[in-house]
PDB file of C-alpha atoms and ligand atoms in Angstrom:
ATOM      1  CA  MET A   1       0.000   0.000   0.000  1.00 69.00           C
ATOM      2  CA  ASN A   2       1.585   3.335  -0.995  1.00 68.00           C
ATOM      3  CA  SER A   3       1.974   6.043   1.625  1.00 71.00           C
ATOM      4  CA  ASP A   4      -0.279   8.664  -0.032  1.00 86.00           C
ATOM      5  CA  HIS A   5      -3.512   7.204   1.258  1.00 93.00           C
ATOM      6  CA  THR A   6      -6.123   9.382   2.948  1.00 95.00           C
ATOM      7  CA  ILE A   7      -9.203   8.251   4.874  1.00 95.00           C
ATOM      8  CA  LYS A   8     -11.287   8.891   1.743  1.00 95.00           C
ATOM      9  CA  SER A   9      -9.000   6.901  -0.541  1.00 95.00           C
ATOM     10  CA  ILE A  10      -9.056   3.971   1.914  1.00 96.00           C
ATOM     11  CA  GLN A  11     -12.852   4.055   1.954  1.00 96.00           C
ATOM     12  CA  ASP A  12     -12.857   3.964  -1.858  1.00 96.00           C
ATOM     13  CA  LEU A  13     -10.280   1.170  -1.936  1.00 96.00           C
ATOM     14  CA  PHE A  14     -12.329  -0.954   0.495  1.00 97.00           C
ATOM     15  CA  LYS A  15     -15.495  -0.419  -1.589  1.00 96.00           C
ATOM     16  CA  GLU A  16     -13.684  -1.792  -4.618  1.00 96.00           C
ATOM     17  CA  GLU A  17     -11.707  -4.593  -2.960  1.00 96.00           C
ATOM     18  CA  LEU A  18     -14.529  -5.963  -0.818  1.00 96.00           C
ATOM     19  CA  LYS A  19     -17.400  -5.753  -3.278  1.00 94.00           C
ATOM     20  CA  ALA A  20     -17.251  -9.482  -3.959  1.00 92.00           C
ATOM     21  CA  VAL A  21     -17.346 -10.293  -0.225  1.00 90.00           C
ATOM     22  CA  PHE A  22     -19.941  -7.996   1.405  1.00 90.00           C
ATOM     23  CA  PRO A  23     -22.974  -5.951   0.342  1.00 92.00           C
ATOM     24  CA  GLN A  24     -22.246  -2.220  -0.088  1.00 93.00           C
ATOM     25  CA  ARG A  25     -23.785  -1.131   3.260  1.00 93.00           C
ATOM     26  CA  GLU A  26     -21.790  -3.719   5.150  1.00 94.00           C
ATOM     27  CA  ILE A  27     -18.551  -2.574   3.476  1.00 96.00           C
ATOM     28  CA  GLU A  28     -19.243   0.966   4.712  1.00 96.00           C
ATOM     29  CA  SER A  29     -19.983  -0.204   8.216  1.00 95.00           C
ATOM     30  CA  VAL A  30     -16.950  -2.532   8.398  1.00 96.00           C
ATOM     31  CA  THR A  31     -14.671   0.249   7.073  1.00 97.00           C
ATOM     32  CA  TYR A  32     -15.950   2.686   9.705  1.00 96.00           C
ATOM     33  CA  ILE A  33     -15.450   0.141  12.510  1.00 96.00           C
ATOM     34  CA  LEU A  34     -11.871  -0.513  11.369  1.00 97.00           C
ATOM     35  CA  LEU A  35     -10.958   3.162  10.955  1.00 97.00           C
ATOM     36  CA  GLU A  36     -12.580   4.114  14.284  1.00 96.00           C
ATOM     37  CA  HIS A  37     -10.517   1.405  15.944  1.00 96.00           C
ATOM     38  CA  LEU A  38      -7.166   2.155  14.260  1.00 97.00           C
ATOM     39  CA  LEU A  39      -7.359   5.953  14.219  1.00 96.00           C
ATOM     40  CA  ASN A  40      -9.158   6.269  17.562  1.00 95.00           C
ATOM     41  CA  TYR A  41     -11.706   8.539  15.868  1.00 95.00           C
ATOM     42  CA  SER A  42     -15.491   8.688  16.166  1.00 94.00           C
ATOM     43  CA  LYS A  43     -17.570   8.260  13.008  1.00 93.00           C
ATOM     44  CA  ILE A  44     -18.072  12.008  12.804  1.00 95.00           C
ATOM     45  CA  GLU A  45     -14.309  12.650  13.180  1.00 96.00           C
ATOM     46  CA  ILE A  46     -13.661  10.227  10.328  1.00 95.00           C
ATOM     47  CA  HIS A  47     -16.111  12.173   8.220  1.00 93.00           C
ATOM     48  CA  LEU A  48     -14.605  15.553   9.145  1.00 95.00           C
ATOM     49  CA  ASN A  49     -11.012  14.399   8.512  1.00 94.00           C
ATOM     50  CA  LYS A  50     -11.468  12.404   5.344  1.00 92.00           C
ATOM     51  CA  ASN A  51      -8.651  14.142   3.479  1.00 94.00           C
ATOM     52  CA  GLU A  52      -6.155  13.496   6.267  1.00 93.00           C
ATOM     53  CA  LYS A  53      -3.126  11.413   5.238  1.00 94.00           C
ATOM     54  CA  ILE A  54      -2.765   8.103   7.054  1.00 95.00           C
ATOM     55  CA  GLU A  55       0.546   7.207   8.704  1.00 94.00           C
ATOM     56  CA  GLN A  56       2.509   4.239   7.352  1.00 94.00           C
ATOM     57  CA  ASN A  57       2.222   2.065  10.475  1.00 94.00           C
ATOM     58  CA  ILE A  58      -1.578   2.428  10.383  1.00 96.00           C
ATOM     59  CA  LEU A  59      -1.593   1.716   6.649  1.00 95.00           C
ATOM     60  CA  ASP A  60       0.235  -1.546   7.373  1.00 95.00           C
ATOM     61  CA  GLU A  61      -2.519  -2.478   9.851  1.00 96.00           C
ATOM     62  CA  ILE A  62      -5.198  -1.536   7.321  1.00 97.00           C
ATOM     63  CA  CYS A  63      -3.526  -3.689   4.697  1.00 96.00           C
ATOM     64  CA  LYS A  64      -3.475  -6.700   7.059  1.00 97.00           C
ATOM     65  CA  ALA A  65      -7.128  -6.127   7.982  1.00 97.00           C
ATOM     66  CA  LEU A  66      -8.155  -5.899   4.340  1.00 97.00           C
ATOM     67  CA  GLY A  67      -6.540  -9.274   3.664  1.00 97.00           C
ATOM     68  CA  ALA A  68      -8.470 -10.835   6.547  1.00 96.00           C
ATOM     69  CA  LEU A  69     -11.780  -9.223   5.544  1.00 96.00           C
ATOM     70  CA  LYS A  70     -11.329 -10.572   2.012  1.00 95.00           C
ATOM     71  CA  LYS A  71     -11.246 -14.039   3.588  1.00 94.00           C
ATOM     72  CA  SER A  72     -14.550 -13.245   5.370  1.00 92.00           C
ATOM     73  CA  VAL A  73     -12.999 -13.007   8.833  1.00 94.00           C
ATOM     74  CA  PRO A  74     -15.635 -11.165  10.937  1.00 94.00           C
ATOM     75  CA  ILE A  75     -14.613  -7.554  11.633  1.00 96.00           C
ATOM     76  CA  GLN A  76     -14.866  -8.195  15.410  1.00 97.00           C
ATOM     77  CA  TYR A  77     -12.095 -10.818  15.148  1.00 97.00           C
ATOM     78  CA  VAL A  78     -10.063  -8.575  12.811  1.00 97.00           C
ATOM     79  CA  ILE A  79      -9.929  -5.761  15.381  1.00 97.00           C
ATOM     80  CA  GLY A  80     -10.048  -8.198  18.331  1.00 97.00           C
ATOM     81  CA  GLU A  81     -12.949  -6.547  20.113  1.00 97.00           C
ATOM     82  CA  THR A  82     -16.643  -5.757  20.046  1.00 97.00           C
ATOM     83  CA  GLU A  83     -19.265  -3.727  21.894  1.00 96.00           C
ATOM     84  CA  PHE A  84     -21.881  -5.457  24.026  1.00 98.00           C
ATOM     85  CA  TYR A  85     -24.406  -3.612  26.192  1.00 98.00           C
ATOM     86  CA  ASP A  86     -22.228  -0.479  26.015  1.00 96.00           C
ATOM     87  CA  LEU A  87     -19.079  -2.239  27.224  1.00 98.00           C
ATOM     88  CA  THR A  88     -16.006  -3.286  25.208  1.00 97.00           C
ATOM     89  CA  PHE A  89     -15.071  -6.995  25.041  1.00 98.00           C
ATOM     90  CA  LYS A  90     -11.986  -8.669  23.631  1.00 98.00           C
ATOM     91  CA  VAL A  91     -12.947 -11.519  21.281  1.00 98.00           C
ATOM     92  CA  ASN A  92     -10.819 -14.173  19.602  1.00 97.00           C
ATOM     93  CA  GLU A  93     -10.896 -17.686  18.168  1.00 94.00           C
ATOM     94  CA  HIS A  94     -11.864 -19.070  21.621  1.00 96.00           C
ATOM     95  CA  THR A  95     -14.975 -16.943  22.020  1.00 97.00           C
ATOM     96  CA  LEU A  96     -18.234 -16.489  20.230  1.00 96.00           C
ATOM     97  CA  ILE A  97     -18.931 -12.938  19.052  1.00 96.00           C
ATOM     98  CA  PRO A  98     -21.698 -11.802  21.440  1.00 97.00           C
ATOM     99  CA  ARG A  99     -25.050 -11.367  19.681  1.00 94.00           C
ATOM    100  CA  GLN A 100     -27.841  -8.815  19.966  1.00 93.00           C
ATOM    101  CA  GLU A 101     -30.352 -11.376  21.282  1.00 94.00           C
ATOM    102  CA  THR A 102     -27.968 -12.058  24.175  1.00 97.00           C
ATOM    103  CA  GLU A 103     -28.045  -8.335  24.981  1.00 97.00           C
ATOM    104  CA  GLU A 104     -31.816  -8.664  25.151  1.00 97.00           C
ATOM    105  CA  LEU A 105     -31.528 -11.631  27.540  1.00 97.00           C
ATOM    106  CA  VAL A 106     -29.190  -9.677  29.817  1.00 97.00           C
ATOM    107  CA  HIS A 107     -31.502  -6.658  29.637  1.00 97.00           C
ATOM    108  CA  ALA A 108     -34.455  -8.797  30.781  1.00 96.00           C
ATOM    109  CA  ILE A 109     -32.458 -10.174  33.738  1.00 97.00           C
ATOM    110  CA  ILE A 110     -31.374  -6.681  34.830  1.00 96.00           C
ATOM    111  CA  ASN A 111     -34.916  -5.295  34.580  1.00 94.00           C
ATOM    112  CA  GLU A 112     -36.888  -8.181  36.057  1.00 93.00           C
ATOM    113  CA  ASN A 113     -34.811  -8.747  39.180  1.00 91.00           C
ATOM    114  CA  ARG A 114     -34.525  -6.224  41.967  1.00 84.00           C
ATOM    115  CA  ILE A 115     -32.882  -8.531  44.496  1.00 84.00           C
ATOM    116  CA  ILE A 116     -30.246  -7.013  46.775  1.00 86.00           C
ATOM    117  CA  SER A 117     -26.802  -8.584  46.111  1.00 92.00           C
ATOM    118  CA  PRO A 118     -28.074 -11.602  44.139  1.00 95.00           C
ATOM    119  CA  LYS A 119     -25.988 -14.742  43.741  1.00 97.00           C
ATOM    120  CA  ILE A 120     -25.772 -15.584  40.034  1.00 98.00           C
ATOM    121  CA  LEU A 121     -24.293 -18.464  38.008  1.00 98.00           C
ATOM    122  CA  ASP A 122     -23.691 -18.171  34.246  1.00 98.00           C
ATOM    123  CA  ILE A 123     -22.995 -21.360  32.267  1.00 98.00           C
ATOM    124  CA  GLY A 124     -20.974 -21.091  29.033  1.00 97.00           C
ATOM    125  CA  THR A 125     -18.885 -17.947  29.622  1.00 97.00           C
ATOM    126  CA  GLY A 126     -17.470 -17.269  26.119  1.00 97.00           C
ATOM    127  CA  SER A 127     -16.162 -13.687  26.138  1.00 98.00           C
ATOM    128  CA  GLY A 128     -17.727 -13.227  29.576  1.00 98.00           C
ATOM    129  CA  CYS A 129     -20.329 -10.878  28.144  1.00 98.00           C
ATOM    130  CA  ILE A 130     -23.259 -12.093  30.295  1.00 98.00           C
ATOM    131  CA  PRO A 131     -21.633 -12.180  33.764  1.00 98.00           C
ATOM    132  CA  ILE A 132     -19.593  -9.018  33.170  1.00 98.00           C
ATOM    133  CA  VAL A 133     -22.596  -6.947  32.078  1.00 98.00           C
ATOM    134  CA  LEU A 134     -24.614  -8.309  35.022  1.00 97.00           C
ATOM    135  CA  ALA A 135     -21.767  -7.450  37.415  1.00 97.00           C
ATOM    136  CA  HIS A 136     -21.573  -3.970  35.914  1.00 97.00           C
ATOM    137  CA  ASN A 137     -25.300  -3.316  36.244  1.00 96.00           C
ATOM    138  CA  ILE A 138     -26.451  -5.135  39.410  1.00 95.00           C
ATOM    139  CA  THR A 139     -25.059  -3.638  42.597  1.00 92.00           C
ATOM    140  CA  GLY A 140     -23.423  -6.114  44.949  1.00 94.00           C
ATOM    141  CA  ALA A 141     -24.054  -9.130  42.713  1.00 96.00           C
ATOM    142  CA  ASN A 142     -21.975 -12.209  43.508  1.00 97.00           C
ATOM    143  CA  ILE A 143     -21.358 -13.826  40.108  1.00 98.00           C
ATOM    144  CA  SER A 144     -19.663 -17.037  38.974  1.00 98.00           C
ATOM    145  CA  SER A 145     -19.309 -18.304  35.424  1.00 98.00           C
ATOM    146  CA  VAL A 146     -18.042 -21.583  33.924  1.00 98.00           C
ATOM    147  CA  ASP A 147     -16.805 -22.714  30.512  1.00 98.00           C
ATOM    148  CA  VAL A 148     -15.228 -25.885  29.123  1.00 97.00           C
ATOM    149  CA  SER A 149     -12.819 -23.793  27.021  1.00 97.00           C
ATOM    150  CA  GLU A 150      -9.659 -22.607  28.782  1.00 97.00           C
ATOM    151  CA  GLY A 151      -9.173 -20.001  26.059  1.00 97.00           C
ATOM    152  CA  ALA A 152     -12.648 -18.587  26.714  1.00 98.00           C
ATOM    153  CA  ILE A 153     -12.015 -18.448  30.479  1.00 98.00           C
ATOM    154  CA  ALA A 154      -8.699 -16.593  29.936  1.00 98.00           C
ATOM    155  CA  THR A 155     -10.372 -14.096  27.594  1.00 98.00           C
ATOM    156  CA  ALA A 156     -13.298 -13.577  29.978  1.00 98.00           C
ATOM    157  CA  LYS A 157     -10.890 -12.895  32.859  1.00 98.00           C
ATOM    158  CA  ALA A 158      -9.149 -10.256  30.734  1.00 98.00           C
ATOM    159  CA  ASN A 159     -12.544  -8.737  29.885  1.00 98.00           C
ATOM    160  CA  ALA A 160     -13.560  -8.567  33.549  1.00 98.00           C
ATOM    161  CA  GLN A 161     -10.336  -6.682  34.250  1.00 98.00           C
ATOM    162  CA  LEU A 162     -10.872  -4.401  31.256  1.00 98.00           C
ATOM    163  CA  ASN A 163     -14.355  -3.527  32.505  1.00 98.00           C
ATOM    164  CA  GLN A 164     -13.287  -3.367  36.159  1.00 97.00           C
ATOM    165  CA  VAL A 165     -15.749  -5.863  37.608  1.00 98.00           C
ATOM    166  CA  LYS A 166     -15.339  -8.951  39.770  1.00 97.00           C
ATOM    167  CA  VAL A 167     -16.589 -12.289  38.447  1.00 98.00           C
ATOM    168  CA  ASP A 168     -15.340 -15.727  39.577  1.00 98.00           C
ATOM    169  CA  PHE A 169     -14.521 -17.798  36.485  1.00 98.00           C
ATOM    170  CA  TYR A 170     -14.069 -21.584  36.563  1.00 98.00           C
ATOM    171  CA  HIS A 171     -12.858 -24.015  33.930  1.00 97.00           C
ATOM    172  CA  ARG A 172     -15.541 -26.770  34.026  1.00 97.00           C
ATOM    173  CA  ASP A 173     -17.239 -29.246  31.703  1.00 97.00           C
ATOM    174  CA  PHE A 174     -20.795 -28.562  32.783  1.00 97.00           C
ATOM    175  CA  LEU A 175     -22.110 -31.772  31.269  1.00 96.00           C
ATOM    176  CA  LYS A 176     -20.196 -33.408  34.141  1.00 96.00           C
ATOM    177  CA  TRP A 177     -21.470 -31.020  36.834  1.00 97.00           C
ATOM    178  CA  GLU A 178     -21.928 -33.852  39.363  1.00 96.00           C
ATOM    179  CA  GLU A 179     -18.117 -34.179  39.542  1.00 96.00           C
ATOM    180  CA  PHE A 180     -17.673 -30.724  41.105  1.00 96.00           C
ATOM    181  CA  SER A 181     -18.960 -29.025  44.239  1.00 94.00           C
ATOM    182  CA  TRP A 182     -21.356 -26.077  43.878  1.00 96.00           C
ATOM    183  CA  ASP A 183     -23.217 -23.630  46.102  1.00 94.00           C
ATOM    184  CA  LYS A 184     -26.906 -24.444  46.482  1.00 93.00           C
ATOM    185  CA  ASP A 185     -28.390 -21.015  46.969  1.00 95.00           C
ATOM    186  CA  PHE A 186     -28.294 -19.215  43.623  1.00 97.00           C
ATOM    187  CA  ASP A 187     -30.911 -16.506  43.015  1.00 97.00           C
ATOM    188  CA  ILE A 188     -30.402 -16.631  39.248  1.00 98.00           C
ATOM    189  CA  ILE A 189     -28.922 -19.197  36.853  1.00 98.00           C
ATOM    190  CA  VAL A 190     -28.450 -18.092  33.256  1.00 98.00           C
ATOM    191  CA  SER A 191     -27.086 -19.758  30.143  1.00 98.00           C
ATOM    192  CA  ASN A 192     -26.679 -19.226  26.439  1.00 98.00           C
ATOM    193  CA  PRO A 193     -25.439 -22.760  25.723  1.00 97.00           C
ATOM    194  CA  PRO A 194     -24.579 -24.360  22.369  1.00 95.00           C
ATOM    195  CA  TYR A 195     -27.876 -25.012  20.584  1.00 90.00           C
ATOM    196  CA  VAL A 196     -27.350 -25.203  16.808  1.00 89.00           C
ATOM    197  CA  LYS A 197     -27.992 -28.692  15.439  1.00 88.00           C
ATOM    198  CA  GLU A 198     -25.123 -30.197  13.422  1.00 87.00           C
ATOM    199  CA  SER A 199     -27.608 -30.581  10.560  1.00 88.00           C
ATOM    200  CA  GLU A 200     -28.201 -26.797  10.540  1.00 86.00           C
ATOM    201  CA  LYS A 201     -24.522 -26.173   9.681  1.00 84.00           C
ATOM    202  CA  GLU A 202     -25.203 -25.966   5.985  1.00 80.00           C
ATOM    203  CA  LEU A 203     -27.677 -23.110   6.520  1.00 81.00           C
ATOM    204  CA  MET A 204     -25.073 -20.992   8.284  1.00 80.00           C
ATOM    205  CA  ALA A 205     -22.982 -18.179   6.843  1.00 76.00           C
ATOM    206  CA  ASP A 206     -19.380 -19.044   5.923  1.00 76.00           C
ATOM    207  CA  ASN A 207     -17.907 -16.433   8.240  1.00 76.00           C
ATOM    208  CA  VAL A 208     -19.674 -18.011  11.255  1.00 77.00           C
ATOM    209  CA  LEU A 209     -18.760 -21.564  10.257  1.00 79.00           C
ATOM    210  CA  SER A 210     -15.125 -20.870   9.438  1.00 80.00           C
ATOM    211  CA  TYR A 211     -14.175 -18.591  12.301  1.00 85.00           C
ATOM    212  CA  GLU A 212     -16.451 -18.999  15.335  1.00 87.00           C
ATOM    213  CA  PRO A 213     -15.583 -21.848  17.754  1.00 87.00           C
ATOM    214  CA  HIS A 214     -17.659 -24.954  17.054  1.00 87.00           C
ATOM    215  CA  THR A 215     -17.802 -25.980  20.745  1.00 87.00           C
ATOM    216  CA  ALA A 216     -19.700 -22.743  21.329  1.00 85.00           C
ATOM    217  CA  LEU A 217     -22.269 -23.435  18.661  1.00 88.00           C
ATOM    218  CA  PHE A 218     -23.105 -27.027  17.865  1.00 88.00           C
ATOM    219  CA  VAL A 219     -24.961 -29.895  19.497  1.00 91.00           C
ATOM    220  CA  ASP A 220     -25.702 -33.407  18.318  1.00 89.00           C
ATOM    221  CA  ASP A 221     -28.934 -33.676  16.276  1.00 88.00           C
ATOM    222  CA  ASN A 222     -29.965 -36.655  18.421  1.00 90.00           C
ATOM    223  CA  ASP A 223     -30.086 -34.578  21.603  1.00 92.00           C
ATOM    224  CA  PRO A 224     -30.267 -30.858  20.777  1.00 91.00           C
ATOM    225  CA  LEU A 225     -31.591 -29.957  24.257  1.00 95.00           C
ATOM    226  CA  ILE A 226     -28.805 -31.728  26.153  1.00 95.00           C
ATOM    227  CA  PHE A 227     -27.383 -28.538  27.701  1.00 97.00           C
ATOM    228  CA  TYR A 228     -30.819 -27.194  28.631  1.00 97.00           C
ATOM    229  CA  ARG A 229     -31.850 -30.476  30.264  1.00 97.00           C
ATOM    230  CA  ARG A 230     -28.597 -30.835  32.222  1.00 97.00           C
ATOM    231  CA  ILE A 231     -28.672 -27.175  33.310  1.00 98.00           C
ATOM    232  CA  ALA A 232     -32.374 -27.331  34.317  1.00 97.00           C
ATOM    233  CA  GLU A 233     -31.722 -30.536  36.328  1.00 97.00           C
ATOM    234  CA  PHE A 234     -28.831 -28.756  38.050  1.00 98.00           C
ATOM    235  CA  ALA A 235     -30.922 -25.615  38.644  1.00 98.00           C
ATOM    236  CA  LYS A 236     -33.637 -27.642  40.413  1.00 96.00           C
ATOM    237  CA  ASN A 237     -31.161 -28.494  43.145  1.00 95.00           C
ATOM    238  CA  HIS A 238     -29.027 -25.352  43.177  1.00 97.00           C
ATOM    239  CA  LEU A 239     -31.506 -22.446  42.946  1.00 97.00           C
ATOM    240  CA  LYS A 240     -33.124 -20.945  46.035  1.00 96.00           C
ATOM    241  CA  LYS A 241     -36.893 -21.369  46.325  1.00 95.00           C
ATOM    242  CA  GLY A 242     -38.295 -18.633  44.046  1.00 95.00           C
ATOM    243  CA  GLY A 243     -34.976 -18.464  42.143  1.00 96.00           C
ATOM    244  CA  LYS A 244     -35.000 -17.801  38.389  1.00 97.00           C
ATOM    245  CA  LEU A 245     -33.639 -19.742  35.421  1.00 98.00           C
ATOM    246  CA  TYR A 246     -32.957 -17.851  32.183  1.00 98.00           C
ATOM    247  CA  PHE A 247     -32.001 -19.347  28.813  1.00 98.00           C
ATOM    248  CA  GLU A 248     -31.245 -18.097  25.329  1.00 97.00           C
ATOM    249  CA  ILE A 249     -32.827 -20.669  23.002  1.00 96.00           C
ATOM    250  CA  ASN A 250     -33.059 -21.907  19.439  1.00 91.00           C
ATOM    251  CA  GLU A 251     -36.177 -20.232  18.042  1.00 90.00           C
ATOM    252  CA  ALA A 252     -37.380 -23.558  16.617  1.00 89.00           C
ATOM    253  CA  LEU A 253     -37.427 -25.231  20.047  1.00 91.00           C
ATOM    254  CA  GLY A 254     -39.623 -22.884  22.124  1.00 94.00           C
ATOM    255  CA  GLN A 255     -42.401 -25.387  22.839  1.00 95.00           C
ATOM    256  CA  GLU A 256     -39.964 -28.160  23.744  1.00 95.00           C
ATOM    257  CA  MET A 257     -38.172 -25.768  26.096  1.00 96.00           C
ATOM    258  CA  ILE A 258     -41.424 -24.953  27.913  1.00 97.00           C
ATOM    259  CA  GLU A 259     -42.313 -28.639  28.252  1.00 96.00           C
ATOM    260  CA  LEU A 260     -38.820 -29.524  29.457  1.00 97.00           C
ATOM    261  CA  GLN A 261     -38.831 -26.946  32.251  1.00 97.00           C
ATOM    262  CA  GLU A 262     -42.452 -27.606  33.309  1.00 97.00           C
ATOM    263  CA  SER A 263     -41.800 -31.350  33.427  1.00 97.00           C
ATOM    264  CA  LEU A 264     -38.939 -30.676  35.872  1.00 96.00           C
ATOM    265  CA  GLY A 265     -41.251 -28.715  38.176  1.00 95.00           C
ATOM    266  CA  PHE A 266     -40.445 -25.108  37.222  1.00 97.00           C
ATOM    267  CA  SER A 267     -43.356 -22.647  37.290  1.00 96.00           C
ATOM    268  CA  SER A 268     -44.167 -19.441  35.380  1.00 96.00           C
ATOM    269  CA  VAL A 269     -42.241 -20.786  32.372  1.00 97.00           C
ATOM    270  CA  ARG A 270     -42.290 -17.981  29.821  1.00 96.00           C
ATOM    271  CA  LEU A 271     -41.127 -17.690  26.198  1.00 96.00           C
ATOM    272  CA  MET A 272     -39.742 -14.247  25.353  1.00 96.00           C
ATOM    273  CA  LYS A 273     -39.396 -12.746  21.897  1.00 94.00           C
ATOM    274  CA  ASP A 274     -36.396 -10.816  20.606  1.00 92.00           C
ATOM    275  CA  LEU A 275     -36.719  -7.453  18.790  1.00 91.00           C
ATOM    276  CA  ASN A 276     -37.376  -9.334  15.545  1.00 91.00           C
ATOM    277  CA  GLY A 277     -40.365 -11.142  17.076  1.00 93.00           C
ATOM    278  CA  ARG A 278     -38.648 -14.549  17.301  1.00 94.00           C
ATOM    279  CA  ASP A 279     -38.877 -16.842  20.356  1.00 94.00           C
ATOM    280  CA  ARG A 280     -35.284 -16.522  21.598  1.00 96.00           C
ATOM    281  CA  MET A 281     -35.383 -16.650  25.421  1.00 97.00           C
ATOM    282  CA  THR A 282     -37.148 -18.350  28.297  1.00 97.00           C
ATOM    283  CA  SER A 283     -37.479 -17.558  31.961  1.00 97.00           C
ATOM    284  CA  ALA A 284     -38.750 -19.896  34.671  1.00 98.00           C
ATOM    285  CA  GLU A 285     -39.132 -19.892  38.441  1.00 97.00           C
ATOM    286  CA  LEU A 286     -38.471 -22.625  40.963  1.00 95.00           C
TER     287      LEU A 286
HETATM  288  C1  LIG B 301     -23.286 -20.049  22.600  1.00 56.27           C
HETATM  289  S1  LIG B 301     -21.732 -19.842  23.425  1.00 56.27           S
HETATM  290  C2  LIG B 301     -22.153 -18.506  24.507  1.00 56.27           C
HETATM  291  C3  LIG B 301     -20.994 -17.662  24.913  1.00 56.27           C
HETATM  292  C4  LIG B 301     -21.393 -16.373  25.664  1.00 56.27           C
HETATM  293  N1  LIG B 301     -22.126 -16.684  26.881  1.00 56.27           N
HETATM  294  C5  LIG B 301     -22.234 -15.483  24.767  1.00 56.27           C
HETATM  295  O1  LIG B 301     -23.455 -15.386  25.008  1.00 56.27           O
HETATM  296  O2  LIG B 301     -21.683 -14.887  23.816  1.00 56.27           O
HETATM  297  C6  LIG B 301     -21.679 -21.264  24.442  1.00 56.27           C
HETATM  298  C7  LIG B 301     -20.470 -21.375  25.376  1.00 56.27           C
HETATM  299  O3  LIG B 301     -20.585 -22.645  26.072  1.00 56.27           O
HETATM  300  C8  LIG B 301     -19.304 -23.222  26.187  1.00 56.27           C
HETATM  301  N2  LIG B 301     -19.464 -24.678  26.351  1.00 56.27           N
HETATM  302  C9  LIG B 301     -19.634 -25.622  25.386  1.00 56.27           C
HETATM  303  N3  LIG B 301     -19.692 -26.852  25.937  1.00 56.27           N
HETATM  304  C10 LIG B 301     -19.565 -26.671  27.283  1.00 56.27           C
HETATM  305  C11 LIG B 301     -19.523 -27.573  28.400  1.00 56.27           C
HETATM  306  N4  LIG B 301     -19.639 -28.883  28.223  1.00 56.27           N
HETATM  307  N5  LIG B 301     -19.362 -27.047  29.639  1.00 56.27           N
HETATM  308  C12 LIG B 301     -19.218 -25.696  29.825  1.00 56.27           C
HETATM  309  N6  LIG B 301     -19.246 -24.804  28.803  1.00 56.27           N
HETATM  310  C13 LIG B 301     -19.416 -25.280  27.555  1.00 56.27           C
HETATM  311  C14 LIG B 301     -18.600 -22.838  24.901  1.00 56.27           C
HETATM  312  O4  LIG B 301     -17.194 -22.920  25.059  1.00 56.27           O
HETATM  313  C15 LIG B 301     -19.135 -21.408  24.685  1.00 56.27           C
HETATM  314  O5  LIG B 301     -18.265 -20.469  25.263  1.00 56.27           O
END
């Protein structure tokens, strides 16, 4: 990349180079995210300074990022971070990129529970987005979170530090929860576990399939509710009376999720819709 590039010429270059990979609007958005990150500018500052020449070391970074974007690497992995519920999270090959429906789940938990200093367990930490946002927004909360991936736990610990909250993270295979000792008085248990059936792989976008960790996403077609069943069984014995269980779910499995939780003795089992009107969350009470 020659050293005469300005913000405007980079925007034009990206439009041309990425037109086979993304739709036009996405190219614009991805280019803004990258430039905001590398130049430490807001969108409006990018706009106001579009004739500014870009320094060589930044151009080298832009060149590397362009190569990755051409291979459909998600922009969040290219810059190594993303925004979730107004906080910044590091993301990498060990963590799922947090999704908007998960923000909605966290929002429901924050708004529906006014308990003083609740004790909360999150299962399937990933980037740590759920426990960290809860810790940031619920005063005095005592929060633990577990994940089978050591890489996810390390990233989540770094994110808790970045956002200056305390969460206790544990490396655990939750499908073997009987092998570990747990507190028995949680007020809230929450999970966004793996829930995409292996057979749904072919319907998924290449950039999800190629770059997001498969342990975070997929479950065996023969038992797609395995995590929900194991977590609900655990919650029956580890929630306080009146405690709440929250799940993010596969929109195709809403009815099964209600039946599963009612059959285990939970009450007030509720399906919740996301902003697009799809059944993407449940809440239940013990
Ligand atoms: C759908 S991701 C959710 C990540 C994060 N909570 C979020 O909402 O972005 C599911 C997480 O469960 C973890 N996981 C998969 N199998 C697990 C197991 N057996 N025990 C504990 N965690 C597991 C994955 O590593 C992944 O981080």
